[in-house]
Coordinates of C-alpha atoms in Angstrom, one line a residue:
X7 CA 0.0 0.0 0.0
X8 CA 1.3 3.5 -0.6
X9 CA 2.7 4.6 2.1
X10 CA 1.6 8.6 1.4
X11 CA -1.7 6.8 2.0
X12 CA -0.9 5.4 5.4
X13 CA 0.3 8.4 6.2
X14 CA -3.0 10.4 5.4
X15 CA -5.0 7.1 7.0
X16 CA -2.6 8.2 10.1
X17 CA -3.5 11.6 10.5
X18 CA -7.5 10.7 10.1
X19 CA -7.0 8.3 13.4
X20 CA -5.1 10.6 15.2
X21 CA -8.1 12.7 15.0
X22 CA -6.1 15.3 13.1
X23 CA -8.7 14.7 9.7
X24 CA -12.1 14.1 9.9
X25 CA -13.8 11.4 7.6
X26 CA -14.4 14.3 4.8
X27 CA -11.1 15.8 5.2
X28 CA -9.6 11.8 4.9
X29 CA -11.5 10.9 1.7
X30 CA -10.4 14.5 0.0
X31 CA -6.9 13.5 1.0
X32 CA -7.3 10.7 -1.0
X33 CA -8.3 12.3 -4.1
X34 CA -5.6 14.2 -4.3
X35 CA -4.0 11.5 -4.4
X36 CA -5.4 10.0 -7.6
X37 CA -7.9 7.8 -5.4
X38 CA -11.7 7.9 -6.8
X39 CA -14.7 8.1 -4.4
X40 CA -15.8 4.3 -4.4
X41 CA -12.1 2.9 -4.4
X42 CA -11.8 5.7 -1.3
X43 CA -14.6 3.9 0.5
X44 CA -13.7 0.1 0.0
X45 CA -10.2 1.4 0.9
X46 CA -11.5 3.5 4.3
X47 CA -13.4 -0.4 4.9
X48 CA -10.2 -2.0 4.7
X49 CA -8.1 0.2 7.0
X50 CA -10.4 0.7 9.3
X51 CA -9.6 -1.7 12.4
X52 CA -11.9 -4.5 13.1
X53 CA -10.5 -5.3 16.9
X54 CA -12.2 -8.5 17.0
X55 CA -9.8 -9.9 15.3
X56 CA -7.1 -9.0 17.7
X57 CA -8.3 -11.1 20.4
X58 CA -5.4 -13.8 21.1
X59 CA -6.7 -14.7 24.9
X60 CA -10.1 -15.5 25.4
X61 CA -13.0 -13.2 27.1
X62 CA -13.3 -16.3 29.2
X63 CA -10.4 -17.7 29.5
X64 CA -10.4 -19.8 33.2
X65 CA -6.6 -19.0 34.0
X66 CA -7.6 -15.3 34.5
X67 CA -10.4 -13.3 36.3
X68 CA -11.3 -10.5 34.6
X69 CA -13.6 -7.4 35.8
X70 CA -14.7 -3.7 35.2
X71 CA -13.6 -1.6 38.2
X72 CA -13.7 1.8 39.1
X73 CA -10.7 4.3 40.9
X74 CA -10.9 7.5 41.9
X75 CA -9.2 9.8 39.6
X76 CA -8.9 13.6 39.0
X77 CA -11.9 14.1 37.2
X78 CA -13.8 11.7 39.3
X79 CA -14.2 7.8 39.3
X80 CA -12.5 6.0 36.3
X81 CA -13.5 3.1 34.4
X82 CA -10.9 0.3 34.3
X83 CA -10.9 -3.2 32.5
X84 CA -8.6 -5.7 35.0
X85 CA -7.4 -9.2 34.3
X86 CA -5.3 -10.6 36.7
X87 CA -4.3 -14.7 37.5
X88 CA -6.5 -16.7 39.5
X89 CA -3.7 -17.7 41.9
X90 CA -4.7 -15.1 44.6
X91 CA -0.9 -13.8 45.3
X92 CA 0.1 -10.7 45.2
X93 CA 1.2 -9.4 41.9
X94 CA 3.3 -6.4 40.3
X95 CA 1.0 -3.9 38.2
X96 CA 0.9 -2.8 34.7
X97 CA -0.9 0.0 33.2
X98 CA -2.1 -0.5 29.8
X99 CA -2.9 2.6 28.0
X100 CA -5.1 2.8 24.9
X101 CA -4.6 4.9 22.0
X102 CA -6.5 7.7 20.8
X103 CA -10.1 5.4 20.3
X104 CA -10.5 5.1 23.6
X105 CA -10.4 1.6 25.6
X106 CA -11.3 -1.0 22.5
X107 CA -11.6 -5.1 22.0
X108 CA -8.0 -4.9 21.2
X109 CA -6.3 -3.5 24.1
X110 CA -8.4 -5.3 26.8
X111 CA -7.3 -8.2 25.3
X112 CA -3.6 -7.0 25.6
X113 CA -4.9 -6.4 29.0
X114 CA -5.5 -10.2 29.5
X115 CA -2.1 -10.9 28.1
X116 CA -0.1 -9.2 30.5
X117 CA -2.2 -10.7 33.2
X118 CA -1.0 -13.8 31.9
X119 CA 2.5 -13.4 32.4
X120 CA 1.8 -12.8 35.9
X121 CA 0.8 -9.3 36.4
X122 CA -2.3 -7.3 37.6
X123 CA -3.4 -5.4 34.5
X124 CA -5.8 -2.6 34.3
X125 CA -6.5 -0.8 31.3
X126 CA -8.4 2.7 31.8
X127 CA -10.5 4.2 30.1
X128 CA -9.9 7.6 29.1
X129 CA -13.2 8.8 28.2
X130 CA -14.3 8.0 31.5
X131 CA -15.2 12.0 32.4
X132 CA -17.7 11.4 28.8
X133 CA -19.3 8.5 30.7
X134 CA -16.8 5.8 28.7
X135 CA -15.9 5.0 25.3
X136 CA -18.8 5.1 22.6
X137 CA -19.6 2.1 19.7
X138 CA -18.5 4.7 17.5
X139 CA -14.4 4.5 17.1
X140 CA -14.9 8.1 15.2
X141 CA -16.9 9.2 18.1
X142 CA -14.2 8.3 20.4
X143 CA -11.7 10.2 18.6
X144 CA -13.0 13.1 18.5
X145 CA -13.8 12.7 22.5
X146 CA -10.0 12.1 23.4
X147 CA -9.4 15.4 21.9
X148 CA -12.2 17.1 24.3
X149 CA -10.0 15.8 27.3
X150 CA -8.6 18.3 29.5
X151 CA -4.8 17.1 29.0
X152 CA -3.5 17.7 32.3
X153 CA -6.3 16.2 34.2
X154 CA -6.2 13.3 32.0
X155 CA -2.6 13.0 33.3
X156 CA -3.6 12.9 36.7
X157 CA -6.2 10.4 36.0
X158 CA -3.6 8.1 34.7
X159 CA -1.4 8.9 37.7
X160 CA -4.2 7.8 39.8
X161 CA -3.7 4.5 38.6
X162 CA -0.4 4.3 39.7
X163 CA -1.7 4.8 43.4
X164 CA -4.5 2.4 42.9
X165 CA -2.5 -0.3 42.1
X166 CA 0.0 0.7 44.4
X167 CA -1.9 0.2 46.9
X168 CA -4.4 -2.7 46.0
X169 CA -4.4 -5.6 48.3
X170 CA -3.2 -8.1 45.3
X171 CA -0.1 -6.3 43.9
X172 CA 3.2 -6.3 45.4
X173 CA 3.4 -2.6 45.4
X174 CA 5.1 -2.2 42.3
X175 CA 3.6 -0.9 38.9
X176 CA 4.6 -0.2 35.6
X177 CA 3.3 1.2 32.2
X178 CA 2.7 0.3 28.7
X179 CA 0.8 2.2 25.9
X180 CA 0.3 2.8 22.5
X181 CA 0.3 5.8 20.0
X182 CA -1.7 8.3 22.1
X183 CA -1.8 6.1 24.9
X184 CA 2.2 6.1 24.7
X185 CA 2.8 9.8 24.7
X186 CA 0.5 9.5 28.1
X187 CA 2.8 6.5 29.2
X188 CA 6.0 9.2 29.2
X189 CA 3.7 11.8 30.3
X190 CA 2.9 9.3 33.6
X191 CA 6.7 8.8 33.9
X192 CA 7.4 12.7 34.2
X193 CA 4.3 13.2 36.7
X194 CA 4.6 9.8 39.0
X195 CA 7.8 9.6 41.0
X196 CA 6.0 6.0 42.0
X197 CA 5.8 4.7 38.8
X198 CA 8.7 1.6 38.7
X199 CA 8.8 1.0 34.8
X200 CA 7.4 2.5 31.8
X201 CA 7.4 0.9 28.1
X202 CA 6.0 3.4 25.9
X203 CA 5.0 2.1 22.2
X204 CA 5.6 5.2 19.4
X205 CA 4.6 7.7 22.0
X206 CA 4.9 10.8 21.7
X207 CA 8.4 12.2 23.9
X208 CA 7.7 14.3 26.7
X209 CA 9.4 18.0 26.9
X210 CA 13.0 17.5 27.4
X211 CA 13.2 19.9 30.0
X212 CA 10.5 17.5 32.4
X213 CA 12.5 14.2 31.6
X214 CA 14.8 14.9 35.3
X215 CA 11.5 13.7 36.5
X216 CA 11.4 10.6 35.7
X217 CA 12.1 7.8 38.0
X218 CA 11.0 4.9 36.2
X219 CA 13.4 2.8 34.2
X220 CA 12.1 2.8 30.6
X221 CA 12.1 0.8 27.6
X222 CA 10.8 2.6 24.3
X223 CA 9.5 1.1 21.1
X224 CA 9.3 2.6 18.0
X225 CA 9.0 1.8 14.0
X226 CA 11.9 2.4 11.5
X227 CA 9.3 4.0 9.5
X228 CA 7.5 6.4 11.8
X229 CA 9.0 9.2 10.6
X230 CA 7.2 11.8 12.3
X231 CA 7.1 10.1 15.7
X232 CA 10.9 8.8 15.4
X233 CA 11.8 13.0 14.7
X234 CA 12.2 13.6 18.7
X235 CA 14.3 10.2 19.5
X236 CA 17.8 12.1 19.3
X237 CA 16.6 15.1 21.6
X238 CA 14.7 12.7 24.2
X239 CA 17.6 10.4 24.2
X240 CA 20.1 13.2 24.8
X241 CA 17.9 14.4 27.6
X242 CA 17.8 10.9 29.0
X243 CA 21.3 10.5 29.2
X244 CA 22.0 14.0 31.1
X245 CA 19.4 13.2 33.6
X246 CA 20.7 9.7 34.0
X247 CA 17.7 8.0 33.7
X248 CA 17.6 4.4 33.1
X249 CA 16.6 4.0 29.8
X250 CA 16.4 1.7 26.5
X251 CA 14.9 2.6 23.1
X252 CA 14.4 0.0 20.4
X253 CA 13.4 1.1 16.9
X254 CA 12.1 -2.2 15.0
X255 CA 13.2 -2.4 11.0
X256 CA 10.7 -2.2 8.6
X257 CA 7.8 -1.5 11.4
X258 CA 5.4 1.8 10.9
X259 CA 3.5 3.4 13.5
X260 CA 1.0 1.3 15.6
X261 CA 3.4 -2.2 14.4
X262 CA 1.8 -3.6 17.1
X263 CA -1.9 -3.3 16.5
X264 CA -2.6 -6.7 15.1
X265 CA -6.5 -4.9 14.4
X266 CA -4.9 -3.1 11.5
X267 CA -3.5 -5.4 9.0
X268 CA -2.1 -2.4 7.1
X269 CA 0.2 -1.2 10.2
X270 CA 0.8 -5.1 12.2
X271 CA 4.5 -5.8 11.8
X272 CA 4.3 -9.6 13.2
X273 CA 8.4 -9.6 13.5
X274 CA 8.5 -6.4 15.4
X275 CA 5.3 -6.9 17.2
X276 CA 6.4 -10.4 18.9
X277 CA 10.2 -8.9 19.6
X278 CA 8.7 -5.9 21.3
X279 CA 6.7 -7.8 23.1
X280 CA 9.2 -10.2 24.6
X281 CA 11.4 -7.6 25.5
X282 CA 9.0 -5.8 27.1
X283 CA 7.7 -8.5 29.5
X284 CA 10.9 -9.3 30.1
X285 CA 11.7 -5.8 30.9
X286 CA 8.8 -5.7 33.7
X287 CA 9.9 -9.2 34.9
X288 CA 13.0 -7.5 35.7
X289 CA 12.2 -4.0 37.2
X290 CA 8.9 -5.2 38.5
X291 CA 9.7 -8.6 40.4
X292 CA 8.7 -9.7 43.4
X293 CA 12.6 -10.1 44.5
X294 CA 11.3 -12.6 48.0
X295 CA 10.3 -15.3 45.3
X296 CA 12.7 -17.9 44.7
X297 CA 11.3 -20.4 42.6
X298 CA 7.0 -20.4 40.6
X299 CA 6.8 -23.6 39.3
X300 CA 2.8 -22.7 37.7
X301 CA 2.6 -26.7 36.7
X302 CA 0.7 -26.2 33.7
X303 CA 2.6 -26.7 31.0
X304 CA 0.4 -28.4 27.8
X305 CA 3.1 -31.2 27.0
X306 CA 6.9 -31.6 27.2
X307 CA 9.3 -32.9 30.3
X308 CA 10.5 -29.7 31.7
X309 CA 8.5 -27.6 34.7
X310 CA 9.3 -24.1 33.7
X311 CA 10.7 -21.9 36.7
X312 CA 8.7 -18.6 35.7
X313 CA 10.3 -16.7 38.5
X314 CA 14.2 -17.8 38.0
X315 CA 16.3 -20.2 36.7
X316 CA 15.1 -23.5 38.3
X317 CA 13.4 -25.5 35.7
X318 CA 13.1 -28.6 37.2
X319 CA 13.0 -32.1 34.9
X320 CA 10.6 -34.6 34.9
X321 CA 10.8 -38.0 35.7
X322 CA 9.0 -41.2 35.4
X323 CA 5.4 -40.4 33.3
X324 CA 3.4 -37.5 35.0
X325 CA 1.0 -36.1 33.2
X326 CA 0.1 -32.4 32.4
X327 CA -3.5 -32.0 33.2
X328 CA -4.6 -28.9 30.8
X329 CA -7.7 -28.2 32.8
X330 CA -7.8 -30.4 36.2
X331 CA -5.8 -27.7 38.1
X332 CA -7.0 -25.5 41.0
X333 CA -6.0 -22.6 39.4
X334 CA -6.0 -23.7 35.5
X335 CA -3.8 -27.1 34.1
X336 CA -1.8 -29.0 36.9
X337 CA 0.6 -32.1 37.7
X338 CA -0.5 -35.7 37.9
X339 CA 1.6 -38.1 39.7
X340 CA 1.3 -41.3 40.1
X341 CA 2.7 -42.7 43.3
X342 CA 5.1 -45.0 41.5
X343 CA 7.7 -43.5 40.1
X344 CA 6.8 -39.6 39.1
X345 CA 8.4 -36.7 40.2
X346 CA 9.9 -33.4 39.2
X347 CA 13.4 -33.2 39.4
X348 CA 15.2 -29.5 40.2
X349 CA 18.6 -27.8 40.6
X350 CA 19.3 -26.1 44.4
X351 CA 17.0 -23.9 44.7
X352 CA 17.8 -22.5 48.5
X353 CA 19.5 -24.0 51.6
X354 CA 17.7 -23.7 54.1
X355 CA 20.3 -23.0 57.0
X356 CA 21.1 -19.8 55.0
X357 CA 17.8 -18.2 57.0
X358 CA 13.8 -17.4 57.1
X359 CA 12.3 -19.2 54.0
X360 CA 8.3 -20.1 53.1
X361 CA 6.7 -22.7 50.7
X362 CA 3.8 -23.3 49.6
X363 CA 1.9 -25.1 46.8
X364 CA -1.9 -27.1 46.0
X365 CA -2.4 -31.0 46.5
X366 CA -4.9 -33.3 45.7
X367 CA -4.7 -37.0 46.7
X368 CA -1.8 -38.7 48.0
X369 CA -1.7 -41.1 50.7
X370 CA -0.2 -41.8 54.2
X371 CA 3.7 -41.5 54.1
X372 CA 3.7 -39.9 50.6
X373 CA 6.0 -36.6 50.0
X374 CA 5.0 -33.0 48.6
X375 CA 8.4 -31.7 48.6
X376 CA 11.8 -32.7 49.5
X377 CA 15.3 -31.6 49.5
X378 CA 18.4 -34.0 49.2
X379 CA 22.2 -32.6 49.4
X380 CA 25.9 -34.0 48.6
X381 CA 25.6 -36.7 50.7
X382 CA 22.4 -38.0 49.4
X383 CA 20.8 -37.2 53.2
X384 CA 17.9 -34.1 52.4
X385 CA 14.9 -33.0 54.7
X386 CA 10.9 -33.4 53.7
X387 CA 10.2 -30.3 53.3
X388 CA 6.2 -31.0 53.2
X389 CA 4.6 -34.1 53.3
X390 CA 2.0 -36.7 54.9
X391 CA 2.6 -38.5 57.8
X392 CA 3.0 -42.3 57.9
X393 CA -0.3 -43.4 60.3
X394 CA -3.3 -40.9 59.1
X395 CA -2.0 -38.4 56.0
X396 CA -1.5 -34.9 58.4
X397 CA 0.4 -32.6 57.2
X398 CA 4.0 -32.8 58.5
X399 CA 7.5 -31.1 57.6
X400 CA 10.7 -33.5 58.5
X401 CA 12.9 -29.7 58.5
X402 CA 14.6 -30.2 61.7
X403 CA 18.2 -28.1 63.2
X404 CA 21.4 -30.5 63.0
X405 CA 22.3 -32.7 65.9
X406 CA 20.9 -35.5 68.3
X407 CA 19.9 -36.4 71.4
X408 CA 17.0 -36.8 73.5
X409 CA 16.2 -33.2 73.8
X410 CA 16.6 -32.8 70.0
X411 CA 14.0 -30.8 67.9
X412 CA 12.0 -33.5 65.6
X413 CA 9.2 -33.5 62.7
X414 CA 6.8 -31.3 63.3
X415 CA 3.4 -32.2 62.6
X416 CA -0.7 -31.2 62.1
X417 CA -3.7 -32.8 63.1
X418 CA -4.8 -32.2 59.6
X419 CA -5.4 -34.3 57.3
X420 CA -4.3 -33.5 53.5
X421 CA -4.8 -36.3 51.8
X422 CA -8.6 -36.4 52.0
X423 CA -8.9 -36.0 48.1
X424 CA -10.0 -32.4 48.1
X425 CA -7.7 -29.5 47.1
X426 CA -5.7 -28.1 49.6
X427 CA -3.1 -25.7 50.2
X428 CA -0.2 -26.6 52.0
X429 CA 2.5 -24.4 53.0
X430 CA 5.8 -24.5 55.3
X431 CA 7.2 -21.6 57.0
X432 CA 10.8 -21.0 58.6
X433 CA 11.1 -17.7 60.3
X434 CA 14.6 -18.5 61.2
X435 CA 13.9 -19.6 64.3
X436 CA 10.1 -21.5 64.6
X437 CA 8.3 -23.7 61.9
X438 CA 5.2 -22.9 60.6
X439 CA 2.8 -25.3 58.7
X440 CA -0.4 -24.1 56.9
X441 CA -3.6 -25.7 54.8
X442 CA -6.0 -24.0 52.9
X443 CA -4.6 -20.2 54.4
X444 CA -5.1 -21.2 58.2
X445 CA -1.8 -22.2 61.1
X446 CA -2.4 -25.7 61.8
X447 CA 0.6 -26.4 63.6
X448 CA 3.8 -24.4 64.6
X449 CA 7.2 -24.7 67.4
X450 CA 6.1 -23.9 70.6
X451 CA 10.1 -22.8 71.3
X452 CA 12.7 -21.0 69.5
X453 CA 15.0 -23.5 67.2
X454 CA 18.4 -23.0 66.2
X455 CA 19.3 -22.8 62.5
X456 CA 18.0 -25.4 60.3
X457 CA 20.0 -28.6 59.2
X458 CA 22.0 -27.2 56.0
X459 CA 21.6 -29.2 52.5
X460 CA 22.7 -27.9 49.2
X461 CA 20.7 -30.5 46.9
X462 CA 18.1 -29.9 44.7
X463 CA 14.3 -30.2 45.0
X464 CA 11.8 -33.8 44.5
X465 CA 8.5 -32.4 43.6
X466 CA 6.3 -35.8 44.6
X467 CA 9.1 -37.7 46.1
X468 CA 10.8 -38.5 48.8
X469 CA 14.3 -37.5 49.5
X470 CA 15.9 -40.8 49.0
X471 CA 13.3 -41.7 45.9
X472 CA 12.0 -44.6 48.0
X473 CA 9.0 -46.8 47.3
X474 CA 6.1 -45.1 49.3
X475 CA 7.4 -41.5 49.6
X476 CA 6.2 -40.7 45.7
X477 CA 3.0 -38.9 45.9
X478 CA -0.4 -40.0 44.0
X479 CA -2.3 -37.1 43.2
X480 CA -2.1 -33.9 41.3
X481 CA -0.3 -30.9 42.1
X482 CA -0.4 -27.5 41.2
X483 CA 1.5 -23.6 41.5
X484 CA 4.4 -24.4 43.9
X485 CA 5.9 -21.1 45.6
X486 CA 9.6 -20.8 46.8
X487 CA 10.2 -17.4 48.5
X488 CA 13.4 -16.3 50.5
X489 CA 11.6 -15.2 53.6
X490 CA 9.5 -15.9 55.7
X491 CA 5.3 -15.3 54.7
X492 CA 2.9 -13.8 57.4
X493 CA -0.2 -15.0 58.0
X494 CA -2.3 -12.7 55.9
X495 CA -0.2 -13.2 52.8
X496 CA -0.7 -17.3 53.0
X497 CA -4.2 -16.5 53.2
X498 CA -4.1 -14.4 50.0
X499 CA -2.4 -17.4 48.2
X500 CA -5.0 -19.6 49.6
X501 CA -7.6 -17.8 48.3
X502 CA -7.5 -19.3 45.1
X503 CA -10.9 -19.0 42.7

């Protein structure tokens, strides 16, 4: 397509033509009136299309939900796991049509990389976005700009504060909604991480602001947008701001808008994408977690670590169940010769430590988790007693003797054949053992330091591998963190939908 036409087609969704003021454009341009309308049918985004995660999809609970902002309340679309933990935030901003299909559904991917997304709606103060995508247009440039900043800064302090994130939040937006993403970064010194898609650059003077670390996206053909790089990148550098800027060959403006097959640069789209969740994995994470092993992996032998490097191997034949999970697919094992095999993850001698993961099944004597170490010795880290199934950790401090520390162990059952979750909790000087978010058992005295072991993990074995300690029963979301939970936050992870 000529790209004098994209061009024109650019400045019509920008708002900066109207529909008459488009079509004339064309004409100019050699274009006749019916080949200008099939054309205008063919640009024009269809964000239906664009929907690569499901409305419904049962990892993810999604919801409309209202913060207060400087004009008044603002409408929000958030997706976030069904895990119950705490997350980091991301901010999705639209562009300039308001809050379409198309970005609640990037909404919904970010979510399922492990983050609380919300996606406001701008238009909010107009009482939301209208059917209309021309409509919308010509709202966003009704907004009052400043205030819309604020309202976008408000987000940052709703999420910074809501219950289910870790307190950390980052950005993303596109076109319009990426000039606000800089704009948010100059106004919000509690804004972590921004990734701004061909955004418009803030004034150079404003950019000592910024606090957040930032990671910029633009197309090699976005000639107008790509104009203020060199003096936004030479203001970046003098304030020392953390920065990275990415211009993607052969991408135009709004590459990443899979709803508009005349833009959509699949190369540049996927790359920017990658980069840029790993780019909030990085500034955003939760640094107490260890080790995430979700468990629901469609096929293959590896248990992907989605929090470090711990992938753990699988032995023996379990089974990925796709849908069987608490929270979406999970682990079956079964109680023969299955388990999941990983590198050290922690020792626990080194201090305060917390696990936690969901069970179903097993029997008497059968192990959760274990850890084994150079000499082949290793601790049960969670598991079920020999006589009755209660929930019992064999984490004991080194020695012997009569007055020796030994197992400690619940009254509760676990392996009743419902799903529970079962967590362990080392505060560096008492064990703690959890199901379903309540204390079931804990030390009534003070410990010393725990026995020290610098094996790897046996997801559904014992330490040893032997006959009776392999669990029989599914398993899913196992948590590793590097201190030591409280109460309320093992409730949160227990709180699983």
């Amino acid at each position: 397509m000529n790209q004098r036409i994209i061009d024109i087609y650019d400045e019509y969704t920008r708002g900066h033509l109207d529909r008459r003021e488009f079509l004339r454009g064309l004409a100019h341009l050699g274009v006749g009136a019916a080949a200008a309308y099939a054309l205008l049918a063919q640009l024009e985004e269809n964000s239906a299309k664009a929907e690569i995660v499901p409305k419904d999809d049962p990892r993810l609970l999604m919801e409309y939900i209202e913060y207060p902002g400087e004009t008044g309340a603002i409408t929000a679309y958030a997706a976030r796991p069904k895990d119950g933990a705490e997350l980091p935030g991301v901010i999705v901003i639209h562009e300039n049509r308001g809050l379409q299909p198309d970005i609640e559904d990037v909404a919904r991917r970010v979510a399922l990389e492990g983050f609380y997304a919300i996606a406001p709606d701008a238009l909010s103060p107009f009482g939301g976005t209208p059917d209309d995508v021309n409509q919308a247009t010509s709202l966003i440039q009704q907004l009052d700009y400043q205030a819309t900043i604020g309202n976008f800064v408000a987000a940052v302090q709703y999420l910074q504060t809501h219950p289910q994130t870790t307190g950390k939040v980052g950005s993303m937006g596109f076109c319009w909604g990426g000039g606000m993403t800089n704009q948010v970064a100059v106004n919000s010194p509690d804004l972590t991480a921004a990734a701004p898609f061909y955004g418009d650059q803030p004034d150079p003077a404003d950019v000592p602001k910024i606090r957040a670390s930032l990671l910029c996206h633009y197309g090699q053909l976005d000639n107008r947008i790509n104009a203020g790089i060199e003096a936004f990148e030479t203001a970046l550098r003098a304030a020392s701001v953390d920065y990275g800027i990415y211009v993607h060959k052969g991408a135009d403006h709004a590459f990443f808008n899979d709803s508009r097959p005349e833009r959509y640069h699949k190369e540049a789209a996927e790359l920017a994408w990658r980069l840029t969740i790993a780019f909030f994995r990085e500034k955003l994470k939760d640094s107490r977690i260890v080790a995430h092993y979700k468990l629901d992996e469609i096929n293959g032998s590896i248990a992907h670590d989605s929090a470090g490097h711990y992938d753990g191997v699988l032995h023996g034949d379990p089974v990925w169940q796709n849908s069987s999970g608490k929270i979406a697919g999970a682990l079956q094992f079964d109680g023969v010769d299955d388990y999941v095999e990983t590198p050290t993850v922690l020792d626990p001698a080194d201090g305060a430590f917390s696990t936690c993961v969901w069970i179903k099944g097993g029997a008497p004597g059968q192990v959760v988790v274990s850890q084994t170490d150079g000499l082949g010795s290793g601790e049960i880290w969670i598991g079920a007693d020999p006589a009755q199934g209660r929930l019992v950790t064999g984490l004991v401090p080194p020695g012997g003797g009569r007055n020796s520390p030994s197992a400690l162990q619940s009254e509760f059952i676990i392996t009743d054949g419902q799903w529970r979750h079962v967590g362990l909790v080392w505060d560096g000087s008492r064990r703690r053992l959890y199901v379903d978010g309540a204390e079931v058992a804990r030390d009534a005295g003070t410990l010393s330091p725990l026995k020290p072991s610098d094996g790897g993990l046996h997801i559904g074995a014992g330490k040893k591998l032997d006959a009776g300690s392999f669990w029989s029963g599914l398993m899913d979301d196992l948590r590793i963190y590097n201190q030591a939970l409280g109460t309320e936050e093992i409730e949160k992870l227990a709180r699983s939908l």
